[in-house]
Short mmCIF file of C-alpha atoms in Angstrom, two decimals:
data_model
loop_
_atom_site.label_atom_id
_atom_site.label_comp_id
_atom_site.label_asym_id
_atom_site.label_seq_id
_atom_site.Cartn_x
_atom_site.Cartn_y
_atom_site.Cartn_z
CA MET A 24 -12.48 56.08 69.21
CA PRO A 25 -9.68 54.44 67.09
CA ARG A 26 -9.87 54.21 63.36
CA HIS A 27 -8.56 51.42 61.31
CA SER A 28 -7.42 51.74 57.59
CA ALA A 29 -8.42 48.75 55.55
CA PRO A 30 -5.83 47.22 53.20
CA SER A 31 -5.96 48.56 49.70
CA SER A 32 -7.28 45.13 48.39
CA GLN A 33 -10.38 45.73 50.39
CA LEU A 34 -11.24 49.00 48.85
CA GLU A 35 -14.63 49.38 47.20
CA THR A 36 -15.45 51.99 44.49
CA SER A 37 -18.99 52.90 45.75
CA LEU A 38 -19.07 56.71 45.98
CA PRO A 39 -20.12 59.07 43.08
CA ALA A 40 -17.42 60.98 41.25
CA PRO A 41 -16.31 64.31 42.69
CA ASP A 42 -17.11 67.69 41.17
CA VAL A 43 -14.23 69.57 40.08
CA ILE A 44 -14.90 73.33 40.40
CA GLY A 45 -13.77 75.86 37.93
CA VAL A 46 -12.91 73.46 34.97
CA LEU A 47 -14.05 74.29 31.38
CA PRO A 48 -17.23 72.57 30.11
CA GLY A 49 -16.69 69.47 28.17
CA ILE A 50 -16.76 69.28 24.33
CA PRO A 51 -16.77 66.31 21.99
CA GLY A 52 -13.28 65.13 21.63
CA GLY A 53 -11.79 67.52 24.01
CA GLU A 54 -9.72 67.06 27.17
CA GLU A 55 -11.43 66.04 30.30
CA ASN A 56 -11.84 68.69 33.19
CA LEU A 57 -9.61 71.05 31.66
CA LEU A 58 -8.40 74.03 33.81
CA PRO A 59 -8.47 77.46 32.29
CA LYS A 60 -5.42 79.45 32.03
CA ASP A 61 -3.96 80.55 35.36
CA ALA A 62 -6.51 78.48 37.34
CA TRP A 63 -3.60 76.48 38.60
CA LEU A 64 -2.15 79.37 40.37
CA ARG A 65 -4.75 78.78 43.24
CA PRO A 66 -5.95 75.65 44.97
CA LEU A 67 -8.45 73.47 43.00
CA ARG A 68 -11.60 73.03 44.88
CA VAL A 69 -13.29 69.53 44.79
CA GLU A 70 -16.82 68.95 45.98
CA PHE A 71 -18.61 65.74 46.87
CA LYS A 72 -21.95 64.46 48.21
CA TRP A 73 -22.91 63.58 51.64
CA TRP A 74 -22.79 59.88 52.15
CA GLN A 75 -25.18 57.52 53.82
CA ASP A 76 -23.90 56.32 57.20
CA PRO A 77 -25.79 53.16 58.29
CA VAL A 78 -25.12 53.53 62.03
CA PRO A 79 -24.38 57.25 62.86
CA VAL A 80 -23.01 57.62 66.35
CA PRO A 81 -22.74 61.22 67.83
CA GLY A 82 -19.33 62.15 68.78
CA TYR A 83 -17.47 59.88 66.14
CA TYR A 84 -16.01 61.04 62.94
CA ASP A 85 -15.71 59.86 59.31
CA ASP A 86 -12.63 60.91 57.47
CA VAL A 87 -12.57 61.96 53.80
CA LEU A 88 -9.29 61.88 51.89
CA LEU A 89 -8.52 63.50 48.64
CA ILE A 90 -6.44 61.48 46.30
CA TRP A 91 -4.16 62.90 43.63
CA ASP A 92 -2.59 60.73 41.05
CA ASP A 93 -3.73 57.47 42.66
CA ASP A 94 -1.28 58.13 45.61
CA LEU A 95 -3.43 56.50 48.40
CA ASP A 96 -0.50 56.92 50.92
CA ASN A 97 -0.31 60.69 50.46
CA PRO A 98 -3.64 62.34 50.25
CA VAL A 99 -3.44 66.12 49.35
CA ASP A 100 -6.19 67.17 51.67
CA LYS A 101 -8.40 65.65 54.49
CA LYS A 102 -11.44 66.41 56.56
CA SER A 103 -13.24 64.75 59.45
CA TYR A 104 -17.03 65.02 59.71
CA ASP A 105 -18.99 64.47 63.02
CA ASN A 106 -21.73 61.94 62.76
CA SER A 107 -24.00 63.77 65.15
CA ASN A 108 -25.60 65.86 62.52
CA TYR A 109 -26.66 62.96 60.11
CA PRO A 110 -28.53 62.90 57.91
CA ASN A 111 -28.13 66.70 57.61
CA PRO A 112 -24.99 67.31 55.40
CA PRO A 113 -22.38 69.68 56.73
CA PRO A 114 -21.83 72.93 54.79
CA ASP A 115 -18.07 72.12 53.96
CA LEU A 116 -18.25 69.04 51.84
CA TRP A 117 -15.27 70.04 49.81
CA LEU A 118 -11.54 69.52 49.76
CA GLU A 119 -8.69 71.33 47.79
CA VAL A 120 -5.71 70.19 45.74
CA PRO A 121 -2.96 72.65 46.61
CA ALA A 122 -1.77 74.90 43.88
CA SER A 123 1.80 73.39 44.32
CA ARG A 124 0.44 70.00 43.07
CA LEU A 125 -1.13 71.45 39.94
CA ASP A 126 1.56 70.46 37.60
CA GLU A 127 1.03 70.40 33.80
CA GLY A 128 -0.43 67.05 32.44
CA VAL A 129 -3.30 64.72 32.92
CA HIS A 130 -3.86 63.74 36.62
CA THR A 131 -6.31 61.42 38.32
CA LEU A 132 -8.54 62.52 41.24
CA SER A 133 -10.76 60.66 43.57
CA TYR A 134 -11.72 60.80 47.37
CA ARG A 135 -11.99 58.10 49.98
CA LEU A 136 -14.11 57.66 52.84
CA LEU A 137 -12.81 56.17 56.05
CA PRO A 138 -15.87 55.14 58.34
CA TRP A 139 -15.69 56.07 61.91
CA ASN A 140 -15.85 52.29 62.90
CA GLY A 141 -12.72 51.30 60.93
CA SER A 142 -14.87 49.24 58.42
CA THR A 143 -13.81 48.99 54.82
CA PRO A 144 -13.04 52.42 53.22
CA HIS A 145 -15.04 53.57 50.25
CA THR A 146 -13.52 55.10 47.16
CA SER A 147 -15.18 57.32 44.68
CA ILE A 148 -15.12 56.99 40.83
CA ARG A 149 -12.10 58.42 39.63
CA VAL A 150 -11.95 61.27 37.13
CA ASN A 151 -9.13 62.88 35.03
CA VAL A 152 -8.08 66.54 35.44
CA THR A 153 -6.07 68.17 32.69
CA ILE A 154 -3.64 70.97 33.20
CA ASP A 155 -2.19 72.76 30.18
CA LYS A 156 0.19 75.49 30.96
CA THR A 157 2.06 75.63 27.45
CA ALA A 158 0.92 77.66 24.40
CA PRO A 159 0.85 75.74 21.02
CA ILE A 160 4.14 76.05 19.14
CA LEU A 161 3.94 77.55 15.61
CA ALA A 162 5.79 76.01 12.83
CA THR A 163 9.34 77.75 12.17
CA ALA A 164 8.06 78.89 8.80
CA SER A 165 4.74 80.30 10.19
CA ARG A 166 3.42 82.42 7.37
CA LEU A 167 0.04 81.63 6.10
CA ILE A 168 0.26 79.80 2.74
CA PHE A 169 -1.76 81.57 0.03
CA PRO A 170 -2.41 80.72 -3.56
CA PRO A 171 0.51 82.05 -5.73
CA GLU A 172 -2.15 83.82 -7.87
CA VAL A 173 -2.75 86.43 -5.22
CA LEU A 174 0.78 86.81 -3.85
CA PRO A 175 2.96 89.77 -4.92
CA PRO A 176 3.52 90.88 -7.60
CA ASN A 177 -0.06 89.76 -8.08
CA GLN A 178 -2.97 91.21 -6.29
CA ILE A 179 -6.29 89.99 -4.98
CA THR A 180 -8.83 91.07 -7.53
CA ALA A 181 -12.45 91.24 -8.23
CA ALA A 182 -11.94 88.74 -11.07
CA TYR A 183 -10.29 86.27 -8.67
CA LEU A 184 -13.25 86.54 -6.21
CA ALA A 185 -15.74 86.21 -8.99
CA ASP A 186 -14.24 82.81 -10.18
CA PRO A 187 -16.79 80.16 -9.09
CA ALA A 188 -13.80 78.05 -8.01
CA HIS A 189 -12.81 80.63 -5.41
CA GLN A 190 -16.41 81.09 -3.84
CA ASP A 191 -15.86 84.75 -3.25
CA GLN A 192 -12.98 84.30 -0.79
CA VAL A 193 -9.30 83.77 -0.58
CA VAL A 194 -8.25 80.62 1.21
CA ALA A 195 -5.05 80.22 3.10
CA THR A 196 -3.49 77.25 4.79
CA LEU A 197 -1.75 77.34 8.29
CA PRO A 198 1.56 75.60 8.52
CA ASP A 199 1.15 72.75 10.99
CA TYR A 200 1.59 73.81 14.64
CA THR A 201 1.88 71.44 17.60
CA PRO A 202 0.05 70.13 19.45
CA LYS A 203 -3.20 70.57 17.48
CA LYS A 204 -6.06 69.87 19.64
CA VAL A 205 -9.97 69.94 19.40
CA GLY A 206 -11.14 73.34 20.83
CA ASP A 207 -8.09 75.32 19.63
CA VAL A 208 -9.22 78.84 18.32
CA ILE A 209 -7.46 80.05 15.17
CA THR A 210 -7.82 83.89 14.70
CA THR A 211 -6.71 85.32 11.29
CA TYR A 212 -5.89 89.10 11.01
CA PHE A 213 -5.87 91.24 7.76
CA GLU A 214 -4.64 94.74 8.49
CA ARG A 215 -2.44 97.46 7.06
CA SER A 216 0.31 96.78 9.56
CA PRO A 217 0.90 93.57 11.46
CA GLY A 218 -0.30 93.67 15.13
CA GLY A 219 -3.19 91.24 15.51
CA ARG A 220 -6.03 93.89 15.75
CA GLU A 221 -8.13 93.60 12.73
CA ILE A 222 -9.86 90.11 12.85
CA ALA A 223 -10.67 88.71 9.56
CA ASP A 224 -11.55 85.15 10.61
CA THR A 225 -12.04 83.12 13.71
CA ARG A 226 -12.63 79.32 13.75
CA THR A 227 -12.62 76.61 16.33
CA LEU A 228 -11.23 73.13 15.65
CA GLU A 229 -13.47 70.14 15.84
CA PRO A 230 -12.65 66.50 15.94
CA GLY A 231 -12.84 66.27 11.96
CA ASP A 232 -10.15 69.08 11.71
CA ILE A 233 -7.44 67.44 13.65
CA ASN A 234 -6.14 65.15 10.80
CA LYS A 235 -6.23 67.53 7.93
CA PRO A 236 -4.68 71.11 7.19
CA VAL A 237 -6.20 73.89 8.94
CA GLN A 238 -7.63 76.70 6.64
CA ALA A 239 -8.23 80.33 7.23
CA PHE A 240 -10.68 82.45 4.99
CA LEU A 241 -10.54 86.04 3.89
CA LYS A 242 -14.05 86.67 2.74
CA GLY A 243 -14.99 88.80 -0.33
CA ASP A 244 -17.08 91.20 1.70
CA LEU A 245 -13.99 91.94 3.97
CA LEU A 246 -11.77 92.36 0.95
CA ARG A 247 -14.07 94.56 -0.96
CA LYS A 248 -13.77 97.09 2.13
CA SER A 249 -9.93 97.40 1.64
CA ILE A 250 -8.25 100.23 0.04
CA ASN A 251 -7.12 99.49 -3.46
CA ASN A 252 -3.36 99.35 -4.08
CA GLU A 253 -2.52 99.36 -0.41
CA ASP A 254 -0.27 96.73 1.22
CA TYR A 255 -1.96 94.47 3.75
CA TYR A 256 -0.61 91.89 6.16
CA ALA A 257 -2.12 88.56 7.01
CA THR A 258 -1.18 86.96 10.22
CA TYR A 259 -2.75 84.50 12.73
CA ARG A 260 -2.34 83.16 16.27
CA VAL A 261 -3.62 80.00 17.95
CA ARG A 262 -5.25 80.04 21.40
CA ASP A 263 -5.84 76.58 22.87
CA ARG A 264 -8.88 75.78 24.94
CA ALA A 265 -7.22 76.52 28.25
CA GLY A 266 -6.41 80.03 26.94
CA ASN A 267 -2.72 79.66 26.19
CA GLU A 268 -1.88 81.70 23.15
CA THR A 269 0.97 81.67 20.59
CA THR A 270 2.79 84.70 19.54
CA LEU A 271 1.56 86.46 16.20
CA SER A 272 2.74 84.46 13.14
CA VAL A 273 5.17 85.97 10.72
CA ASP A 274 3.19 88.32 8.41
CA GLU A 275 2.43 87.54 4.67
CA LYS A 276 2.11 90.78 2.64
CA LEU A 277 -0.68 91.07 0.09
CA SER A 278 -2.15 93.72 -2.17
CA VAL A 279 -5.70 94.26 -2.93
CA ASN A 280 -7.04 95.73 -6.14
CA ILE A 281 -11.02 95.26 -6.06
CA ARG A 282 -11.61 97.87 -8.69
CA PRO A 283 -14.45 96.54 -10.76
CA PRO A 284 -13.16 94.73 -13.85
CA THR A 285 -13.59 96.32 -17.22
CA PRO A 286 -17.32 95.95 -18.06
CA ARG A 287 -18.35 93.84 -20.88
CA LYS A 288 -19.38 95.78 -24.09
CA PHE A 289 -22.86 97.32 -24.26
CA PRO A 290 -25.67 95.45 -26.03
CA THR A 291 -27.50 96.90 -29.04
CA ILE A 292 -31.11 96.88 -30.24
CA LYS A 293 -31.80 95.18 -33.58
CA GLN A 294 -34.66 97.67 -34.58
CA ALA A 295 -32.76 100.84 -33.64
CA THR A 296 -30.04 102.84 -35.42
CA ASN A 297 -27.20 102.10 -33.21
CA SER A 298 -24.01 104.22 -32.64
CA GLN A 299 -20.51 103.19 -31.73
CA ASN A 300 -20.80 104.89 -28.36
CA GLY A 301 -23.55 102.78 -26.86
CA THR A 302 -26.54 104.84 -27.80
CA GLY A 303 -29.35 104.16 -30.23
CA VAL A 304 -32.43 105.83 -31.77
CA LEU A 305 -35.74 103.89 -32.43
CA ASN A 306 -38.38 104.77 -35.00
CA PRO A 307 -41.44 104.06 -32.82
CA PHE A 308 -43.22 102.39 -35.68
CA LEU A 309 -40.35 99.81 -35.70
CA GLY A 310 -41.12 98.76 -32.20
CA ILE A 311 -44.74 98.00 -32.62
CA SER A 312 -44.21 94.27 -31.95
CA GLY A 313 -41.50 94.82 -29.36
CA VAL A 314 -37.70 95.20 -29.86
CA THR A 315 -34.89 92.78 -29.59
CA VAL A 316 -31.75 93.19 -27.47
CA VAL A 317 -28.56 91.74 -28.98
CA VAL A 318 -25.51 90.79 -26.97
CA ALA A 319 -22.35 90.40 -28.92
CA GLY A 320 -21.09 86.71 -28.90
CA SER A 321 -17.56 87.91 -28.45
CA GLU A 322 -18.35 89.12 -25.00
CA ILE A 323 -19.73 85.76 -23.65
CA ASP A 324 -17.77 82.80 -22.63
CA PRO A 325 -19.05 79.20 -23.43
CA GLY A 326 -21.69 78.20 -20.93
CA GLU A 327 -22.27 81.57 -19.38
CA GLU A 328 -25.88 82.38 -18.59
CA VAL A 329 -26.98 85.88 -19.92
CA THR A 330 -29.84 88.09 -18.70
CA VAL A 331 -30.88 91.45 -19.82
CA ASP A 332 -32.39 94.32 -18.03
CA PHE A 333 -34.32 97.01 -19.83
CA ILE A 334 -34.72 99.95 -17.50
CA GLY A 335 -36.98 102.77 -18.43
CA LEU A 336 -39.95 104.75 -17.06
CA GLY A 337 -40.48 104.05 -13.29
CA GLY A 338 -37.03 102.51 -12.87
CA GLU A 339 -36.62 98.86 -11.86
CA GLY A 340 -40.06 97.47 -11.54
CA GLY A 341 -41.69 100.34 -13.31
CA ILE A 342 -44.08 99.95 -16.29
CA GLY A 343 -41.41 100.87 -18.71
CA SER A 344 -38.89 98.28 -17.50
CA ALA A 345 -38.26 94.50 -17.71
CA THR A 346 -35.52 92.84 -15.71
CA GLY A 347 -33.95 89.47 -15.68
CA VAL A 348 -34.96 88.78 -19.34
CA LYS A 349 -33.85 85.44 -20.61
CA PRO A 350 -33.03 84.74 -24.24
CA THR A 351 -35.58 83.95 -26.77
CA THR A 352 -33.98 80.59 -27.32
CA PRO A 353 -31.84 78.72 -24.57
CA GLY A 354 -28.21 79.66 -24.78
CA GLY A 355 -28.97 82.41 -27.48
CA LEU A 356 -28.02 86.09 -27.40
CA GLU A 357 -31.26 87.76 -28.47
CA PHE A 358 -33.65 88.87 -25.85
CA ALA A 359 -37.35 90.06 -26.57
CA ILE A 360 -38.67 93.28 -24.95
CA ALA A 361 -42.42 93.48 -25.09
CA ALA A 362 -44.27 96.28 -27.15
CA SER A 363 -46.00 97.51 -23.84
CA VAL A 364 -42.54 98.24 -22.30
CA VAL A 365 -41.42 100.02 -25.47
CA ALA A 366 -44.60 102.00 -25.60
CA ALA A 367 -44.24 103.30 -22.11
CA ASN A 368 -40.91 104.86 -23.01
CA ILE A 369 -42.10 106.71 -26.08
CA PRO A 370 -41.73 110.45 -25.19
CA VAL A 371 -44.94 112.58 -24.79
CA GLY A 372 -44.70 116.24 -25.22
CA GLY A 373 -40.91 116.54 -25.54
CA ASP A 374 -40.41 115.06 -22.09
CA GLY A 375 -37.10 113.40 -23.33
CA ARG A 376 -37.49 109.83 -22.02
CA THR A 377 -34.65 107.53 -22.49
CA SER A 378 -34.10 103.93 -21.51
CA GLU A 379 -31.02 102.07 -20.39
CA VAL A 380 -30.19 98.42 -21.46
CA ARG A 381 -27.62 96.26 -19.92
CA TYR A 382 -26.86 92.53 -19.30
CA ARG A 383 -25.14 90.30 -16.81
CA ALA A 384 -23.19 87.23 -17.74
CA GLY A 385 -21.90 84.32 -15.67
CA ARG A 386 -20.93 85.31 -12.18
CA ASP A 387 -20.25 88.97 -12.96
CA ILE A 388 -20.55 91.26 -9.91
CA GLN A 389 -21.46 94.22 -12.12
CA PRO A 390 -23.46 94.52 -15.37
CA SER A 391 -22.22 95.17 -18.71
CA ALA A 392 -21.52 98.74 -20.03
CA LYS A 393 -24.94 100.36 -20.51
CA TYR A 394 -26.74 101.19 -23.89
CA THR A 395 -29.03 104.13 -23.98
CA LEU A 396 -32.04 104.18 -26.08
CA ALA A 397 -34.05 107.27 -27.16
CA ILE A 398 -37.36 106.73 -29.00
CA THR A 399 -38.74 109.25 -31.50
CA GLU A 400 -41.98 110.80 -30.39
CA LEU A 401 -45.27 109.75 -32.01
CA GLY A 402 -46.56 112.96 -33.91
CA GLY A 403 -50.33 113.80 -33.89
CA GLN A 404 -50.43 113.50 -37.61
CA THR A 405 -49.06 110.04 -37.65
CA PHE A 406 -50.55 108.59 -34.59
CA GLY A 407 -54.23 108.66 -35.40
CA SER A 408 -57.28 110.75 -35.68
CA VAL A 409 -60.65 111.19 -33.96
CA GLY A 410 -63.62 110.38 -36.44
CA CYS A 411 -67.37 110.63 -36.57
CA PRO A 412 -68.84 108.26 -39.15
CA GLU A 413 -72.20 110.14 -39.08
CA ALA A 414 -70.46 113.43 -39.99
CA GLN A 415 -69.93 114.50 -43.69
CA ILE A 416 -66.43 115.08 -44.74
CA GLY A 417 -65.31 118.79 -45.12
CA SER A 418 -63.54 121.57 -43.52
CA PRO A 419 -64.99 121.58 -41.01
CA ALA A 420 -66.98 118.40 -41.22
CA THR A 421 -70.62 118.73 -40.90
CA LEU A 422 -73.34 116.88 -38.80
CA SER A 423 -77.01 117.05 -39.08
CA ARG A 424 -78.46 117.48 -35.56
CA ASN A 425 -81.88 116.13 -36.59
CA LYS A 426 -80.35 112.69 -37.88
CA VAL A 427 -78.51 111.97 -34.66
CA GLU A 428 -80.09 108.89 -33.31
CA GLN A 429 -81.59 108.62 -29.76
CA SER A 430 -78.41 106.49 -28.87
CA GLY A 431 -76.18 109.29 -30.11
CA ALA A 432 -73.54 109.53 -32.96
CA THR A 433 -70.32 107.72 -32.84
CA ILE A 434 -66.88 108.72 -31.78
CA GLU A 435 -64.30 106.40 -33.24
CA MET A 436 -60.54 105.84 -33.60
CA GLU A 437 -58.90 103.23 -35.87
CA LYS A 438 -56.56 100.83 -33.92
CA TRP A 439 -53.51 102.82 -33.11
CA ALA A 440 -49.88 101.80 -32.82
CA TYR A 441 -49.06 99.82 -29.60
CA HIS A 442 -52.69 99.49 -28.77
CA GLU A 443 -53.66 97.36 -25.90
CA ASP A 444 -56.99 96.95 -24.24
CA THR A 445 -55.55 97.97 -20.88
CA GLN A 446 -54.52 101.41 -21.87
CA LEU A 447 -56.46 104.29 -20.69
CA ILE A 448 -58.25 106.88 -22.90
CA ASN A 449 -59.92 110.21 -22.46
CA VAL A 450 -62.55 111.52 -24.93
CA TRP A 451 -64.07 115.00 -24.72
CA ALA A 452 -65.62 117.83 -26.75
CA LEU A 453 -64.79 121.64 -26.86
CA ALA A 454 -67.64 124.06 -27.69
CA SER A 455 -67.04 127.78 -27.13
CA SER A 456 -64.06 126.93 -24.99
CA VAL A 457 -66.32 124.78 -22.75
CA ARG A 458 -64.95 121.17 -22.21
CA THR A 459 -67.45 118.23 -21.87
CA ASP A 460 -65.85 114.98 -21.00
CA PHE A 461 -67.35 111.85 -22.38
CA LEU A 462 -64.71 109.36 -21.04
CA GLU A 463 -61.99 109.77 -18.51
CA GLY A 464 -59.21 107.11 -17.95
CA ALA A 465 -61.32 104.35 -19.57
CA PRO A 466 -59.92 101.11 -20.99
CA THR A 467 -59.64 100.64 -24.82
CA PRO A 468 -61.14 97.50 -26.19
CA LEU A 469 -61.76 97.35 -29.92
CA ASN A 470 -64.92 96.22 -31.74
CA ALA A 471 -64.98 93.60 -34.51
CA ASN A 472 -63.89 96.11 -36.97
CA ARG A 473 -60.63 96.90 -35.07
CA LYS A 474 -61.95 100.32 -34.03
CA PHE A 475 -62.44 101.97 -30.69
CA THR A 476 -65.87 103.56 -30.31
CA THR A 477 -67.87 105.45 -27.76
CA PRO A 478 -71.14 107.49 -28.08
CA LEU A 479 -71.32 111.19 -29.04
CA PRO A 480 -74.46 111.76 -26.83
CA LYS A 481 -77.65 113.09 -28.59
CA ASP A 482 -78.32 115.28 -25.43
CA TYR A 483 -74.94 116.97 -26.06
CA VAL A 484 -75.50 117.66 -29.74
CA ALA A 485 -79.07 118.86 -29.08
CA ALA A 486 -77.90 121.52 -26.72
CA LEU A 487 -75.61 123.08 -29.08
CA PRO A 488 -76.75 126.06 -31.40
CA LEU A 489 -77.29 125.38 -35.02
CA ASN A 490 -74.25 126.39 -37.23
CA SER A 491 -72.09 126.22 -34.18
CA THR A 492 -68.88 124.29 -34.41
CA PHE A 493 -67.40 121.94 -31.77
CA THR A 494 -64.31 119.79 -31.68
CA LEU A 495 -63.90 116.24 -30.72
CA HIS A 496 -60.65 115.36 -28.80
CA ALA A 497 -59.07 112.05 -27.49
CA SER A 498 -55.82 111.18 -25.83
CA VAL A 499 -54.44 107.83 -24.68
CA SER A 500 -51.98 106.75 -22.16
CA PHE A 501 -49.35 104.09 -22.74
CA ASP A 502 -47.99 104.38 -18.98
CA GLN A 503 -51.23 103.82 -17.03
CA GLY A 504 -52.02 107.46 -16.71
CA GLN A 505 -48.75 109.08 -16.10
CA SER A 506 -48.90 110.75 -19.35
CA TYR A 507 -51.33 111.06 -22.38
CA ARG A 508 -50.63 111.42 -26.12
CA ALA A 509 -53.21 113.19 -28.26
CA PHE A 510 -55.07 112.01 -31.38
CA LYS A 511 -55.69 114.50 -34.14
CA SER A 512 -58.80 116.31 -33.21
CA MET A 513 -61.95 116.61 -35.36
CA SER A 514 -64.00 119.92 -35.73
CA ILE A 515 -67.58 119.52 -36.62
CA LYS A 516 -70.31 122.09 -37.60
CA LEU A 517 -73.85 121.54 -36.79
CA PHE A 518 -76.78 121.95 -39.27
CA THR A 519 -80.53 121.04 -39.06
#
């Protein structure tokens, strides 16, 4: 049956837009229906929906024409579809734009339906197809633009990265390239010889990036892995969203020296005898109220915050340590270390305990030089003695067995240096080399007379022979049971 083409003025846009197969997903601000690189080397497939034919007549055909760049008179592809299968769609609802027509640029694409009966043709919604075959062009002077502070003869240093203004990175600016488009991928390389292998940074341009300089970032973590005093080369390339890629930029040579900066001078302790080489010795009786760490004002810049770490028994987090200690007055340079921390670091039995003290200032990535503190051991003669108020003074002391109350006699110690109720105490007696424990790991509260007391049981005394001698012992722990220091013992002889 003959077909009749309607004049262009009678065309109606009533069909849905075609589906362009193989284009890249859209992004905000990006090119519409962008073909990926080399997709233009093969025909471009275009699919469409089956239309509604109001009066299908078997044996008659509808024609579909594929229109490229609005050239109605020269469709780039065409198919005819038999009405006899309506409403079941045929399997080949697609046409192709020949590869020979896929020139660079933005093209329009639509399709036309010519009904079998010669009635008014229908035209689909028109879409754009973008073909980009050309890589961006780098600036003639394509080197990355770095801050002069890091360019030779200078180096990228730890101090540069630690400066708050630099945010632990080195920022470089790309010379403007053309054209700059949304979706461009900037890849920066940092390597010991230029070649575009060791990726340092990758970023994709968004709409807000187009009208401002593009920056690349060398992060501190990357730079700290570099070899000191070696030459490194920073380069970049640009790949547009289609996949076209520039050559590698001209390299910019940089040198890295991330050796830790010279640490700030060690602190000191006010109550200790301090040396010039960062060590000190503390008389334990001068630390009963705690000690004071002092940081030299010459080591601190105005406005820098300072915290102190006192690292002793148990390491960081241990009973003999205090970390992140703030100054006793805001902005000051004296720091209080509690007596309980000092006590845990007093040697016991010549075990040679020492503590390390350091501080951090500002945004330093490492602490100050360390100060090492040794505390003199508390001797048994100076620390305290076990007593029994019911016993008569002598050598040995004497105790009347008959005068011991039913509740027992009393074992007592005067409040000792560094006392705290939470310390642990052991109290026992030895008679004829036999040990009898009265307290094991007990807390140490004091009575109203500032003494620690516990009973000497009457049953224990009653079981000993007259004129025999026994010895009272006690030891206390300043470190929650890791070690115990002994009080001076007391020998007692029994009589009737």
